[in-house]
Short mmCIF file of C-alpha atoms and ligand atoms in Angstrom, two decimals:
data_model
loop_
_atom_site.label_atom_id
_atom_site.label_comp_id
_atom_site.label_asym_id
_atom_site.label_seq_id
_atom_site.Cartn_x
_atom_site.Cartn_y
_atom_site.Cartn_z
CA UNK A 1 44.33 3.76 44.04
CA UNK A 2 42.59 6.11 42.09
CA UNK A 3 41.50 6.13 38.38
CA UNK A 4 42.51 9.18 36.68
CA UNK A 5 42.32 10.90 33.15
CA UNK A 6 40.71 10.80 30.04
CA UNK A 7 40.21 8.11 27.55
CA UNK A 8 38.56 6.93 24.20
CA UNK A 9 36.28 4.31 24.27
CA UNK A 10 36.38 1.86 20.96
CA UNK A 11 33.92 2.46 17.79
CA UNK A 12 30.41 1.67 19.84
CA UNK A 13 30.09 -2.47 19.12
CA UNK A 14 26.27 -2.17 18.03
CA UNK A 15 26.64 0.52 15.28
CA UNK A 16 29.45 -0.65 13.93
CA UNK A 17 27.96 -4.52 13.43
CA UNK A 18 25.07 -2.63 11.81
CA UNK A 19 26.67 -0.53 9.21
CA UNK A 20 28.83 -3.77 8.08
CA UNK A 21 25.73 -6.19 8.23
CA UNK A 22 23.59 -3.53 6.32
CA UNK A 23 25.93 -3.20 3.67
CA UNK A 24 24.98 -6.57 2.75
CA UNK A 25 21.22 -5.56 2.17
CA UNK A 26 21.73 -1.91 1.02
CA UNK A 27 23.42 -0.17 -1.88
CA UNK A 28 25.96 2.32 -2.15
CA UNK A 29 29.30 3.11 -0.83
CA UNK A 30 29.57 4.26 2.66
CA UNK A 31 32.69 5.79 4.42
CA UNK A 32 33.06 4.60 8.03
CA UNK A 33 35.32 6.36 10.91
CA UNK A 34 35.89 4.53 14.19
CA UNK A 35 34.61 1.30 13.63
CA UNK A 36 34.84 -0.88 15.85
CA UNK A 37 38.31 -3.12 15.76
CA UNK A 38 36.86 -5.67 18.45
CA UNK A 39 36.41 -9.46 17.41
CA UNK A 40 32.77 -9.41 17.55
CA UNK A 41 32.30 -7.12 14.46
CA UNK A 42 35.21 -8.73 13.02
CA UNK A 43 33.36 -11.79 13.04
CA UNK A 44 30.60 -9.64 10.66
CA UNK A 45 33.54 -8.03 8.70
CA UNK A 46 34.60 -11.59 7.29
CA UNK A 47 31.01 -12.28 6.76
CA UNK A 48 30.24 -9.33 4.73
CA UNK A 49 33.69 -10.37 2.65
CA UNK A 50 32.37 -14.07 2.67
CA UNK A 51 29.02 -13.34 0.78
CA UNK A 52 30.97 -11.09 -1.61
CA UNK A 53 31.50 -7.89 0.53
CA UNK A 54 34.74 -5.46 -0.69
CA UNK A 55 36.55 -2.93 1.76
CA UNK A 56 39.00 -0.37 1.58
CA UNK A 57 41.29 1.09 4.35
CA UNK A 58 41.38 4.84 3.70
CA UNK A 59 43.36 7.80 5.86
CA UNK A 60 39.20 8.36 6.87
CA UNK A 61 38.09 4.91 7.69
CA UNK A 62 37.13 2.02 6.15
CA UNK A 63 35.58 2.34 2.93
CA UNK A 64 32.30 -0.40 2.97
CA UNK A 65 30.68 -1.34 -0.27
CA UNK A 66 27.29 -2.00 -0.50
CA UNK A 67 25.93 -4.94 -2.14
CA UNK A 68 22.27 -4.11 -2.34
CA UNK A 69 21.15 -8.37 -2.00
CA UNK A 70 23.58 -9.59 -4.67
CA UNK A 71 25.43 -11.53 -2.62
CA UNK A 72 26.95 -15.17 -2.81
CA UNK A 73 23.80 -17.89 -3.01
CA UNK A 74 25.94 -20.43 -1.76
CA UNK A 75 25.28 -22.94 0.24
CA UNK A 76 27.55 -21.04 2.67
CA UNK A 77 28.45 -21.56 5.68
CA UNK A 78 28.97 -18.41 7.59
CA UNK A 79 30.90 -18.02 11.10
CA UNK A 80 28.88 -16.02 13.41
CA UNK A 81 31.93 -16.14 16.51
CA UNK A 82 31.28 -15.50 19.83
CA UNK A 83 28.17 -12.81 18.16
CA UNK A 84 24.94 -12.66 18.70
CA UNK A 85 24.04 -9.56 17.51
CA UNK A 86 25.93 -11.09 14.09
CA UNK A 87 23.71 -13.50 14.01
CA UNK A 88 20.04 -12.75 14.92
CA UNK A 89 20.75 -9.95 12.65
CA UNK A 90 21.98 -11.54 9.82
CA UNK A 91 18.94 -13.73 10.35
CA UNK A 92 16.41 -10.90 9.51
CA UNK A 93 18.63 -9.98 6.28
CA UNK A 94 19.19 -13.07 4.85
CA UNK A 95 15.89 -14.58 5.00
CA UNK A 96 15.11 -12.17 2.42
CA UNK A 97 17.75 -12.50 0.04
CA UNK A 98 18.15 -15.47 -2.81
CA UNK A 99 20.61 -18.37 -1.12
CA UNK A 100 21.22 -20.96 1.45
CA UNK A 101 22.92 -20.38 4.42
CA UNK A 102 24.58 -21.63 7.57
CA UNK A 103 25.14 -19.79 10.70
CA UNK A 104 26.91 -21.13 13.11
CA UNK A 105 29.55 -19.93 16.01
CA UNK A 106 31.44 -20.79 18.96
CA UNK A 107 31.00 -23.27 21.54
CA UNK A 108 29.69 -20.00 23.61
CA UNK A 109 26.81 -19.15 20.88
CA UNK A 110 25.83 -22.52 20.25
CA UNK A 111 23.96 -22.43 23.23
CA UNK A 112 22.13 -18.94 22.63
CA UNK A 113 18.42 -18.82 21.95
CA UNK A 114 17.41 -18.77 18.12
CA UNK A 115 13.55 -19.40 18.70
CA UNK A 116 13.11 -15.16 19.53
CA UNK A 117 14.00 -14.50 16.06
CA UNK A 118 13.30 -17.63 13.87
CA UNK A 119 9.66 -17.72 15.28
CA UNK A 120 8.66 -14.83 14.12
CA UNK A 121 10.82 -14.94 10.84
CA UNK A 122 8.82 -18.04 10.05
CA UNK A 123 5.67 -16.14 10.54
CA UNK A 124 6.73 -13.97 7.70
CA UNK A 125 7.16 -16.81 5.50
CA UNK A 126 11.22 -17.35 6.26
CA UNK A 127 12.47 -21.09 5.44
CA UNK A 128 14.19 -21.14 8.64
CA UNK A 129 15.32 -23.89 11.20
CA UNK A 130 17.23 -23.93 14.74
CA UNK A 131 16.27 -23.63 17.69
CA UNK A 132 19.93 -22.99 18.46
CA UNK A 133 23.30 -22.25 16.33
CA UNK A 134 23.82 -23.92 13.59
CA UNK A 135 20.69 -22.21 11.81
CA UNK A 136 19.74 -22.83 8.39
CA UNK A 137 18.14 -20.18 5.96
CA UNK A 138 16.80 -21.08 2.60
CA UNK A 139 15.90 -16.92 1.42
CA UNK A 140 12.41 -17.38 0.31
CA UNK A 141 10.12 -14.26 -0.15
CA UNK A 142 8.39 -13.17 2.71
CA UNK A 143 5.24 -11.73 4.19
CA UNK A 144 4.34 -8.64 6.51
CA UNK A 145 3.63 -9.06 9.43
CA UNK A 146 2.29 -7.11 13.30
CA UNK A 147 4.77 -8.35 15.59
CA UNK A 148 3.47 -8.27 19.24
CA UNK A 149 7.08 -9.11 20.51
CA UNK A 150 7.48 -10.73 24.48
CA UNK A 151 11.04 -9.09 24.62
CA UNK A 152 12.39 -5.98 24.72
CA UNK A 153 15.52 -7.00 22.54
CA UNK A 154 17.14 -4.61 20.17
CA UNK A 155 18.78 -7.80 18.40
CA UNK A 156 14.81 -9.17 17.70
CA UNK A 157 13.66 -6.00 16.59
CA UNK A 158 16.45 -5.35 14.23
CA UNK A 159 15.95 -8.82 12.38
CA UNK A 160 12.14 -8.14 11.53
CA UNK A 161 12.41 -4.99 10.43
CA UNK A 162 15.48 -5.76 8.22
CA UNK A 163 13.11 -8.61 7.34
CA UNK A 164 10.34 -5.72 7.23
CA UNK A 165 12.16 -4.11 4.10
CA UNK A 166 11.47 -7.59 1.70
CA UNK A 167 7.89 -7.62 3.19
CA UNK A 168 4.92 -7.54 0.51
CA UNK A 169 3.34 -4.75 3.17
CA UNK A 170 3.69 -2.53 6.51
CA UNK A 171 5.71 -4.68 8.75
CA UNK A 172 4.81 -3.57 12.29
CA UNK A 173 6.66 -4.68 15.79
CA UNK A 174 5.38 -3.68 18.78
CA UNK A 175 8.01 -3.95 21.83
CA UNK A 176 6.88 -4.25 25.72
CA UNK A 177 9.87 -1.53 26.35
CA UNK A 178 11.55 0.82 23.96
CA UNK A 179 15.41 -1.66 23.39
CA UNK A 180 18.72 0.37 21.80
CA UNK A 181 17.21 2.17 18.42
CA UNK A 182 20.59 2.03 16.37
CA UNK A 183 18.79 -0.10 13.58
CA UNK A 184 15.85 2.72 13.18
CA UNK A 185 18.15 5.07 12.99
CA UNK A 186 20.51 3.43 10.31
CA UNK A 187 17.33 2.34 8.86
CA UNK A 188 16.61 6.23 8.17
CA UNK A 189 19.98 7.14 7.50
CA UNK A 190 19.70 4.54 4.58
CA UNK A 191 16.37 5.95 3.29
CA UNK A 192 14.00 3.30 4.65
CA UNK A 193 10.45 4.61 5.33
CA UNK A 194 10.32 4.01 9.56
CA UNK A 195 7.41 4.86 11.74
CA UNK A 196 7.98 5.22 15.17
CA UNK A 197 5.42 5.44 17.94
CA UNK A 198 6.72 5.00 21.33
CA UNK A 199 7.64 1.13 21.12
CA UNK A 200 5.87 0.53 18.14
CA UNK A 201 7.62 0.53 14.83
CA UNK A 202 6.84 0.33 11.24
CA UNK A 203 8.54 -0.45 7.69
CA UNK A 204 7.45 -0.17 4.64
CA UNK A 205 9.41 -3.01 2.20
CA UNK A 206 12.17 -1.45 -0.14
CA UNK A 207 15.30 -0.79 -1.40
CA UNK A 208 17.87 0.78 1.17
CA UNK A 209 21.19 2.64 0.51
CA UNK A 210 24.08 3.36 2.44
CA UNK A 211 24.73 6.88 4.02
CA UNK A 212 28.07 8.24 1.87
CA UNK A 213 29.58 8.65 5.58
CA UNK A 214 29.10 7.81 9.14
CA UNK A 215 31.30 8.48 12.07
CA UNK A 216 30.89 5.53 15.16
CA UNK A 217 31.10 7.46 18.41
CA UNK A 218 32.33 5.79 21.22
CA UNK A 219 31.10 3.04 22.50
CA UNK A 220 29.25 3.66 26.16
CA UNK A 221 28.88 -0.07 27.09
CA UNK A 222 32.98 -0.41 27.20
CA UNK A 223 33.19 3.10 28.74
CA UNK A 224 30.64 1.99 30.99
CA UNK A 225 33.55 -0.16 32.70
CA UNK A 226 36.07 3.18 34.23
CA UNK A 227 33.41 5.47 34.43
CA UNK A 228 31.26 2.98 36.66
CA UNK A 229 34.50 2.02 38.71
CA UNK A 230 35.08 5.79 39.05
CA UNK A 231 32.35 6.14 40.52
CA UNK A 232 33.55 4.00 43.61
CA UNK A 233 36.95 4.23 43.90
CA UNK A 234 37.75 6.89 46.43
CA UNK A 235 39.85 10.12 44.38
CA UNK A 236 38.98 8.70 40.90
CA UNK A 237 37.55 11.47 38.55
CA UNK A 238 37.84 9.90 34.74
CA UNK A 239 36.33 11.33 31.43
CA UNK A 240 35.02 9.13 28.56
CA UNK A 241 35.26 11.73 25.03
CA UNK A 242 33.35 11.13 21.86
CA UNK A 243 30.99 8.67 23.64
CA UNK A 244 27.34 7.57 22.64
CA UNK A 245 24.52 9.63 24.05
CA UNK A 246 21.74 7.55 22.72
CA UNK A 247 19.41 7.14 25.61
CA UNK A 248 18.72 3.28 25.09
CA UNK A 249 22.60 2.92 25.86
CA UNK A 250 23.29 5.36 28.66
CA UNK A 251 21.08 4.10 31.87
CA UNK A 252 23.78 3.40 33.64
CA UNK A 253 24.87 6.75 33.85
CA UNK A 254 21.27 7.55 36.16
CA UNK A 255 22.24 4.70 38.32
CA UNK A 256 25.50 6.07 39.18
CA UNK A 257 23.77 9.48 39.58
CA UNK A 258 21.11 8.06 42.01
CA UNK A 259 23.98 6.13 44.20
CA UNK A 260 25.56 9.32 44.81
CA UNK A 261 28.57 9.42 42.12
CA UNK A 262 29.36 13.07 40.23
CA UNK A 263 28.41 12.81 36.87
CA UNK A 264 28.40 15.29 34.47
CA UNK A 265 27.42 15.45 30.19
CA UNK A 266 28.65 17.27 27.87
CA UNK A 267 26.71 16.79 24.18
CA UNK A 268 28.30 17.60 21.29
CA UNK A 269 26.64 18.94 17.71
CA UNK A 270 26.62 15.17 16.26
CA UNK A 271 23.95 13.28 14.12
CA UNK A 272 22.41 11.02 13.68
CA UNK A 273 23.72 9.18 16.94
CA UNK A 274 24.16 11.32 19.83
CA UNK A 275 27.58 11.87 20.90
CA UNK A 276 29.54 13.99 23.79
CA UNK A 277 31.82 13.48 26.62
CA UNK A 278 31.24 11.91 29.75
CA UNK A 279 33.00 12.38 33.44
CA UNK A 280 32.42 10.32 36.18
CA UNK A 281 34.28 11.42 40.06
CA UNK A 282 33.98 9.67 43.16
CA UNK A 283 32.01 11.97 44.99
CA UNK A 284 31.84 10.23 48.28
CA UNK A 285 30.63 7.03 50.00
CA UNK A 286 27.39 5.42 47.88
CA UNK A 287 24.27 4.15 48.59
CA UNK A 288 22.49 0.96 47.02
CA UNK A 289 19.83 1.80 44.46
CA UNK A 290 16.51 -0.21 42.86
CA UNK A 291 17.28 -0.55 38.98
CA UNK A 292 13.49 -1.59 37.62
CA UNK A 293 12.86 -3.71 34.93
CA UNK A 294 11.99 -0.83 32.53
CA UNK A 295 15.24 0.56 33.27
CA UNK A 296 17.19 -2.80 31.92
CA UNK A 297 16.84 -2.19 28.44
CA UNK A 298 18.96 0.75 28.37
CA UNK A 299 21.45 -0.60 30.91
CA UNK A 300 21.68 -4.29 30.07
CA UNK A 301 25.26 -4.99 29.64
CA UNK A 302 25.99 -2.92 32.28
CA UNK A 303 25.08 -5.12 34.75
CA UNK A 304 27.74 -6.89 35.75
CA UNK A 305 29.45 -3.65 36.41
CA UNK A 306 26.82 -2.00 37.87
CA UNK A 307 27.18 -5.37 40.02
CA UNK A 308 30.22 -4.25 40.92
CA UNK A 309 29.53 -1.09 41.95
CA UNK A 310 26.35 -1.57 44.13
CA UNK A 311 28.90 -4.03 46.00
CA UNK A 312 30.76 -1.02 47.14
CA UNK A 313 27.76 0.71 48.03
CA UNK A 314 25.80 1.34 51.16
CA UNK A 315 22.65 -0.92 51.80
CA UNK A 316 20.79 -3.04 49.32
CA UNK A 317 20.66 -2.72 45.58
CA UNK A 318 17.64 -4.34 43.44
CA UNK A 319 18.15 -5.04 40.25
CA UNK A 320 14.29 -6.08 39.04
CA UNK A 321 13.72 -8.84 36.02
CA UNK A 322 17.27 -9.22 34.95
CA UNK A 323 16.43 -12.96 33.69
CA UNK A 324 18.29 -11.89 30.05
CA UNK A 325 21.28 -12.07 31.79
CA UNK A 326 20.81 -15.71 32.23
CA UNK A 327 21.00 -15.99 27.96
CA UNK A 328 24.04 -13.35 27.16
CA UNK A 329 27.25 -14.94 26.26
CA UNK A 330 27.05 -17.10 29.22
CA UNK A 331 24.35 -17.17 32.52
CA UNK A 332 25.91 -13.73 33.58
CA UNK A 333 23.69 -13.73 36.98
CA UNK A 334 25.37 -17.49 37.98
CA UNK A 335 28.45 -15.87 37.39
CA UNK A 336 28.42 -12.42 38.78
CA UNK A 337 27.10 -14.66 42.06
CA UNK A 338 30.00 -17.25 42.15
CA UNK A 339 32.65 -14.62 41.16
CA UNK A 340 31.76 -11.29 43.25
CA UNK A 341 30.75 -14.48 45.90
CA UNK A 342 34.29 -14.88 46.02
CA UNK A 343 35.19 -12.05 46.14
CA UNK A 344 33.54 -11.55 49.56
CA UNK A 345 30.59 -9.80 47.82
CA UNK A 346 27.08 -10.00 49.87
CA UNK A 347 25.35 -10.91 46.33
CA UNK A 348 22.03 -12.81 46.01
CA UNK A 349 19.63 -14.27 42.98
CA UNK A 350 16.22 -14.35 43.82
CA UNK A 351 14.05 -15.51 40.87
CA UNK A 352 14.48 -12.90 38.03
CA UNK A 353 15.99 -10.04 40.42
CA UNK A 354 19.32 -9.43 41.24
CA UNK A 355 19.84 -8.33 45.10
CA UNK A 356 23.45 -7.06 46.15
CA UNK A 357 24.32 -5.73 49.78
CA UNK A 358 27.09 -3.55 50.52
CA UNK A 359 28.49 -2.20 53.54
CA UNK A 360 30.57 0.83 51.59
CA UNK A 361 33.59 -1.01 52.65
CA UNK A 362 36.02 -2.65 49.48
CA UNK A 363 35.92 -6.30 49.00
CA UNK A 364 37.65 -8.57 50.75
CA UNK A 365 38.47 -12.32 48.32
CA UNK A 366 37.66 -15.15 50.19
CA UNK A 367 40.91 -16.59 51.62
CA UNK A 368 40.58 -19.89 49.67
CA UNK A 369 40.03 -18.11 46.13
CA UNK A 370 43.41 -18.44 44.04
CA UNK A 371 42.05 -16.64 40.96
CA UNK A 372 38.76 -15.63 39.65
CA UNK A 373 37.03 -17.20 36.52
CA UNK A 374 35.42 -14.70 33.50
CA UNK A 375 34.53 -18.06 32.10
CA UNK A 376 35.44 -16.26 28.75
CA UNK A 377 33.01 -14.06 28.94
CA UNK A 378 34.36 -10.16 27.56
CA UNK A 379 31.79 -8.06 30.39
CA UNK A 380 33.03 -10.70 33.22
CA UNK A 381 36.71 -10.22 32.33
CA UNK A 382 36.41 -6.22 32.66
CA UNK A 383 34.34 -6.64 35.73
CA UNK A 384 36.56 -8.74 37.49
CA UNK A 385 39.77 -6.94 36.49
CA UNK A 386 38.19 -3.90 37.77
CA UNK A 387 36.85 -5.62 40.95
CA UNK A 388 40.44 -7.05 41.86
CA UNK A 389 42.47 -3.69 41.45
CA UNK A 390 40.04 -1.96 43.57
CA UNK A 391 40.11 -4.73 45.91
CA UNK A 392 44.02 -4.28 45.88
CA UNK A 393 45.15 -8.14 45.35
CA UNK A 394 46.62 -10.02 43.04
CA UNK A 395 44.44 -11.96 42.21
CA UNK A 396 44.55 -13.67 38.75
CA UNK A 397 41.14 -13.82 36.19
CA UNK A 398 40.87 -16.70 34.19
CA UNK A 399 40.30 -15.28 30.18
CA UNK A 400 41.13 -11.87 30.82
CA UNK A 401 41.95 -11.55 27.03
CA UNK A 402 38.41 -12.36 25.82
CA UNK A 403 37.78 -8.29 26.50
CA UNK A 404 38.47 -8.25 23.06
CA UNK A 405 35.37 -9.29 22.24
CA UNK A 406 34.07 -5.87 22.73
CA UNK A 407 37.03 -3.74 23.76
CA UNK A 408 40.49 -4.65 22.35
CA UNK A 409 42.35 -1.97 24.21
CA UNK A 410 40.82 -2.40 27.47
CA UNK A 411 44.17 -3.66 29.29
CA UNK A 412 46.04 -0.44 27.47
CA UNK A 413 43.37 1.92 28.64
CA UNK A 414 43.01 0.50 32.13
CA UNK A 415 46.75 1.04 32.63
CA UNK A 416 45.97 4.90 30.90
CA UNK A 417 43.44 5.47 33.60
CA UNK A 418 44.85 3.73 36.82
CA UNK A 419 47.89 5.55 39.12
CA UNK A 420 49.17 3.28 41.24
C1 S3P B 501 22.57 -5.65 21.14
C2 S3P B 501 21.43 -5.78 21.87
C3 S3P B 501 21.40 -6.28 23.24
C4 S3P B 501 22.78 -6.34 23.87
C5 S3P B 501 23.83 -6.85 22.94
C6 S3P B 501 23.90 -6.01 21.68
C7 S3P B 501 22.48 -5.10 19.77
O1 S3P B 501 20.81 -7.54 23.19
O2 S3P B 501 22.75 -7.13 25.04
O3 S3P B 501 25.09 -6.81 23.59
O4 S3P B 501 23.49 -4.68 19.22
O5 S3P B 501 21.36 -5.08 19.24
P1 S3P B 501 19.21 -7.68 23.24
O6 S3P B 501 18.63 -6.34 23.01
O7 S3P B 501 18.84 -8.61 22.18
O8 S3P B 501 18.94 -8.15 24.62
#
């Protein structure tokens, strides 16, 4: 059956963690429309209220209050979640700021690696310790420093340059390929003093205040999820409005193009972040593509429903240095392998690279698989609730719910968009 119709995606998951987190660091009131309801940047919401952060619900938005550093000293001990943008982030800001802290999370983040962003924190001076969640940060002031980073991670990048703005100089990070650039551009909005060369950035230290507005488009990461299944589902033709345009969030879209799949992108006048509607129609049988590792960056989560896609497609997808996906909320290459696997997928790990083969024919679930397992992971749970409609069996996936983590109305949407 077909997917059909237009949608709105939630308030995109990475802005919205960023104007609450920020608020702790800047000044200023700031008016926000569309933020994001999922638990993730809930889980920064009631740390913003938990160092002292105020909010208002208005007919607009939410009204955010900026704390410019006074926050509470503490010791606190702050609940990070299932969020690891919430906490590498709040990392880089609270390093700076007078206080002891805790960060800690679920059973899921416990086992996410700190050492990307506490090793260079410490460089800068930051009284900083775990190598995993819990973390402790005694705020100490800190020192520039010229980053030469290993990853191309937008969550790394954000905590030194948020780090960057207590600095005592030009705080420069140099990344291998250019990750998401929400933080620069909130940065900017805020009045920080950026510059940006290709994949090297730099901050000079100071005071930062919040924009009086900001409208969250959509998020493309959960609107990633119809338009990608669209793309394969004979008859579907399905339109994403108000969605993110920013480049380091939309490489998906290129791999869909490539495999065959109409896609066409409408911008609309919107600043800072880029903003327009999306539509995505099957356009006839698809053929397997080679994602390269400069392409990840700006297609990470999108992988496991990219997975899903190149599984319906003709011949052999590539999907080059995708060993990230081995630290996201859980090892999302073992699981995309044991789950698609049982799904009858053709689906192969081969050091860092992801290999998929289709035949353009649907899936077919293994006759001894009674239900699949998103091992309460939110990107496995869409995946796999996707993968089973279009395979047309019932079929059921273990922690469905935890799509809330991203996308709280993904079960409402998906009935929106899907005519049996
Ligand atoms: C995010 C960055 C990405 C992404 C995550 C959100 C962010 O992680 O996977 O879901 O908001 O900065 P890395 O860039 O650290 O890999």
């Amino acid at each position: 059956m077909p997917l059909h119709g237009s949608f709105y995606p939630p308030g995109d998951k990475s802005i919205s963690h960023r104007l609450v987190l920020f608020a702790l660091a800047a000044k200023g009131n700031c008016l926000i429309s569309h933020l994001s309801g999922c638990a993730d940047v809930i889980s920064s919401l009631a740390i913003y209220r938990r160092l002292g952060g105020k909010t208002e619900n208005t007919a607009d938005g939410l009204l955010i209050k900026g704390l410019g550093g006074d926050i509470a000293s503490g010791p606190v001990d702050l609940n990070c979640g299932n969020s690891g943008t919430t906490i590498r982030l709040l990392c880089g800001i609270l390093a700076g700021l007078k206080g002891e802290f805790t960060l800690d999370g679920d059973d899921m983040l416990r086992k996410r690696p700190m050492v990307r962003v506490t090793e260079p924190l410490k460089r800068m001076g930051a009284q900083i310790d775990g190598c995993l969640p819990p973390v402790r940060i005694r705020g100490s002031f800190l020192h520039a420093i010229d980053y030469n980073s290993p990853l191309a991670s937008a969550q790394v990048k954000s905590a030194i340059l948020l780090a960057g703005l207590k600095g005592d100089g030009l705080t420069v990070y140099r990344e291998p390929v250019t990750s998401r650039n929400h933080t620069e551009i909130l940065l900017r909005e805020c009045g920080a003093e950026l510059k940006i060369k290709e994949n090297v950035i730099s901050i000079v230290p100071g005071d930062i205040q919040l924009p009086a507005k900001f409208t969250v488009p959509g998020d493309a990461s959960g609107a990633a999820f119809f338009l990608s299944a669209a793309a394969f589902i004979p008859g579907s033709d399905v339109t994403a409005l108000n969605v993110s345009l920013n480049p380091g969030r939309i490489g998906f879209l290129s791999v869909l193009q490539r495999m065959g799949a109409g896609v066409d992108i409408v911008a609309q006048d919107c600043a800072p972040e880029a903003q327009g509607r999306v539509r995505v129609f099957y356009n006839g049988p698809l053929k397997a593509a080679c994602i390269n590792s400069e392409e990840i960056p700006a297609l990470v989560d999108e992988v496991p429903i990219l997975a899903l896609v190149a599984a319906h497609a003709r011949g052999t997808s590539i999907f080059r240095q995708v060993s990230e996906l081995k630290v996201k909320e859980i090892n999302r290459l073992a699981a995309l392998h044991q789950q698609l696997g049982a799904l009858g997928a053709d689906i192969k790990i081969d050091g860092d690279d992801l290999l998929i083969t289709g035949t353009g024919n649907s899936l077919q679930a293994r006759k001894d698989i009674l239900a699949l397992d998103s091992f309460r992971d939110h990107r496995m749970a869409m995946t796999l609730a996707l993968a089973v409609k279009a395979a047309g069996v019932v079929l059921p996936v273990k922690d469905a719910r935890s799509a809330v983590i991203s996308y709280p109305d993904f079960f409402s949407d998906l009935n929106l968009l899907w005519h049996d």
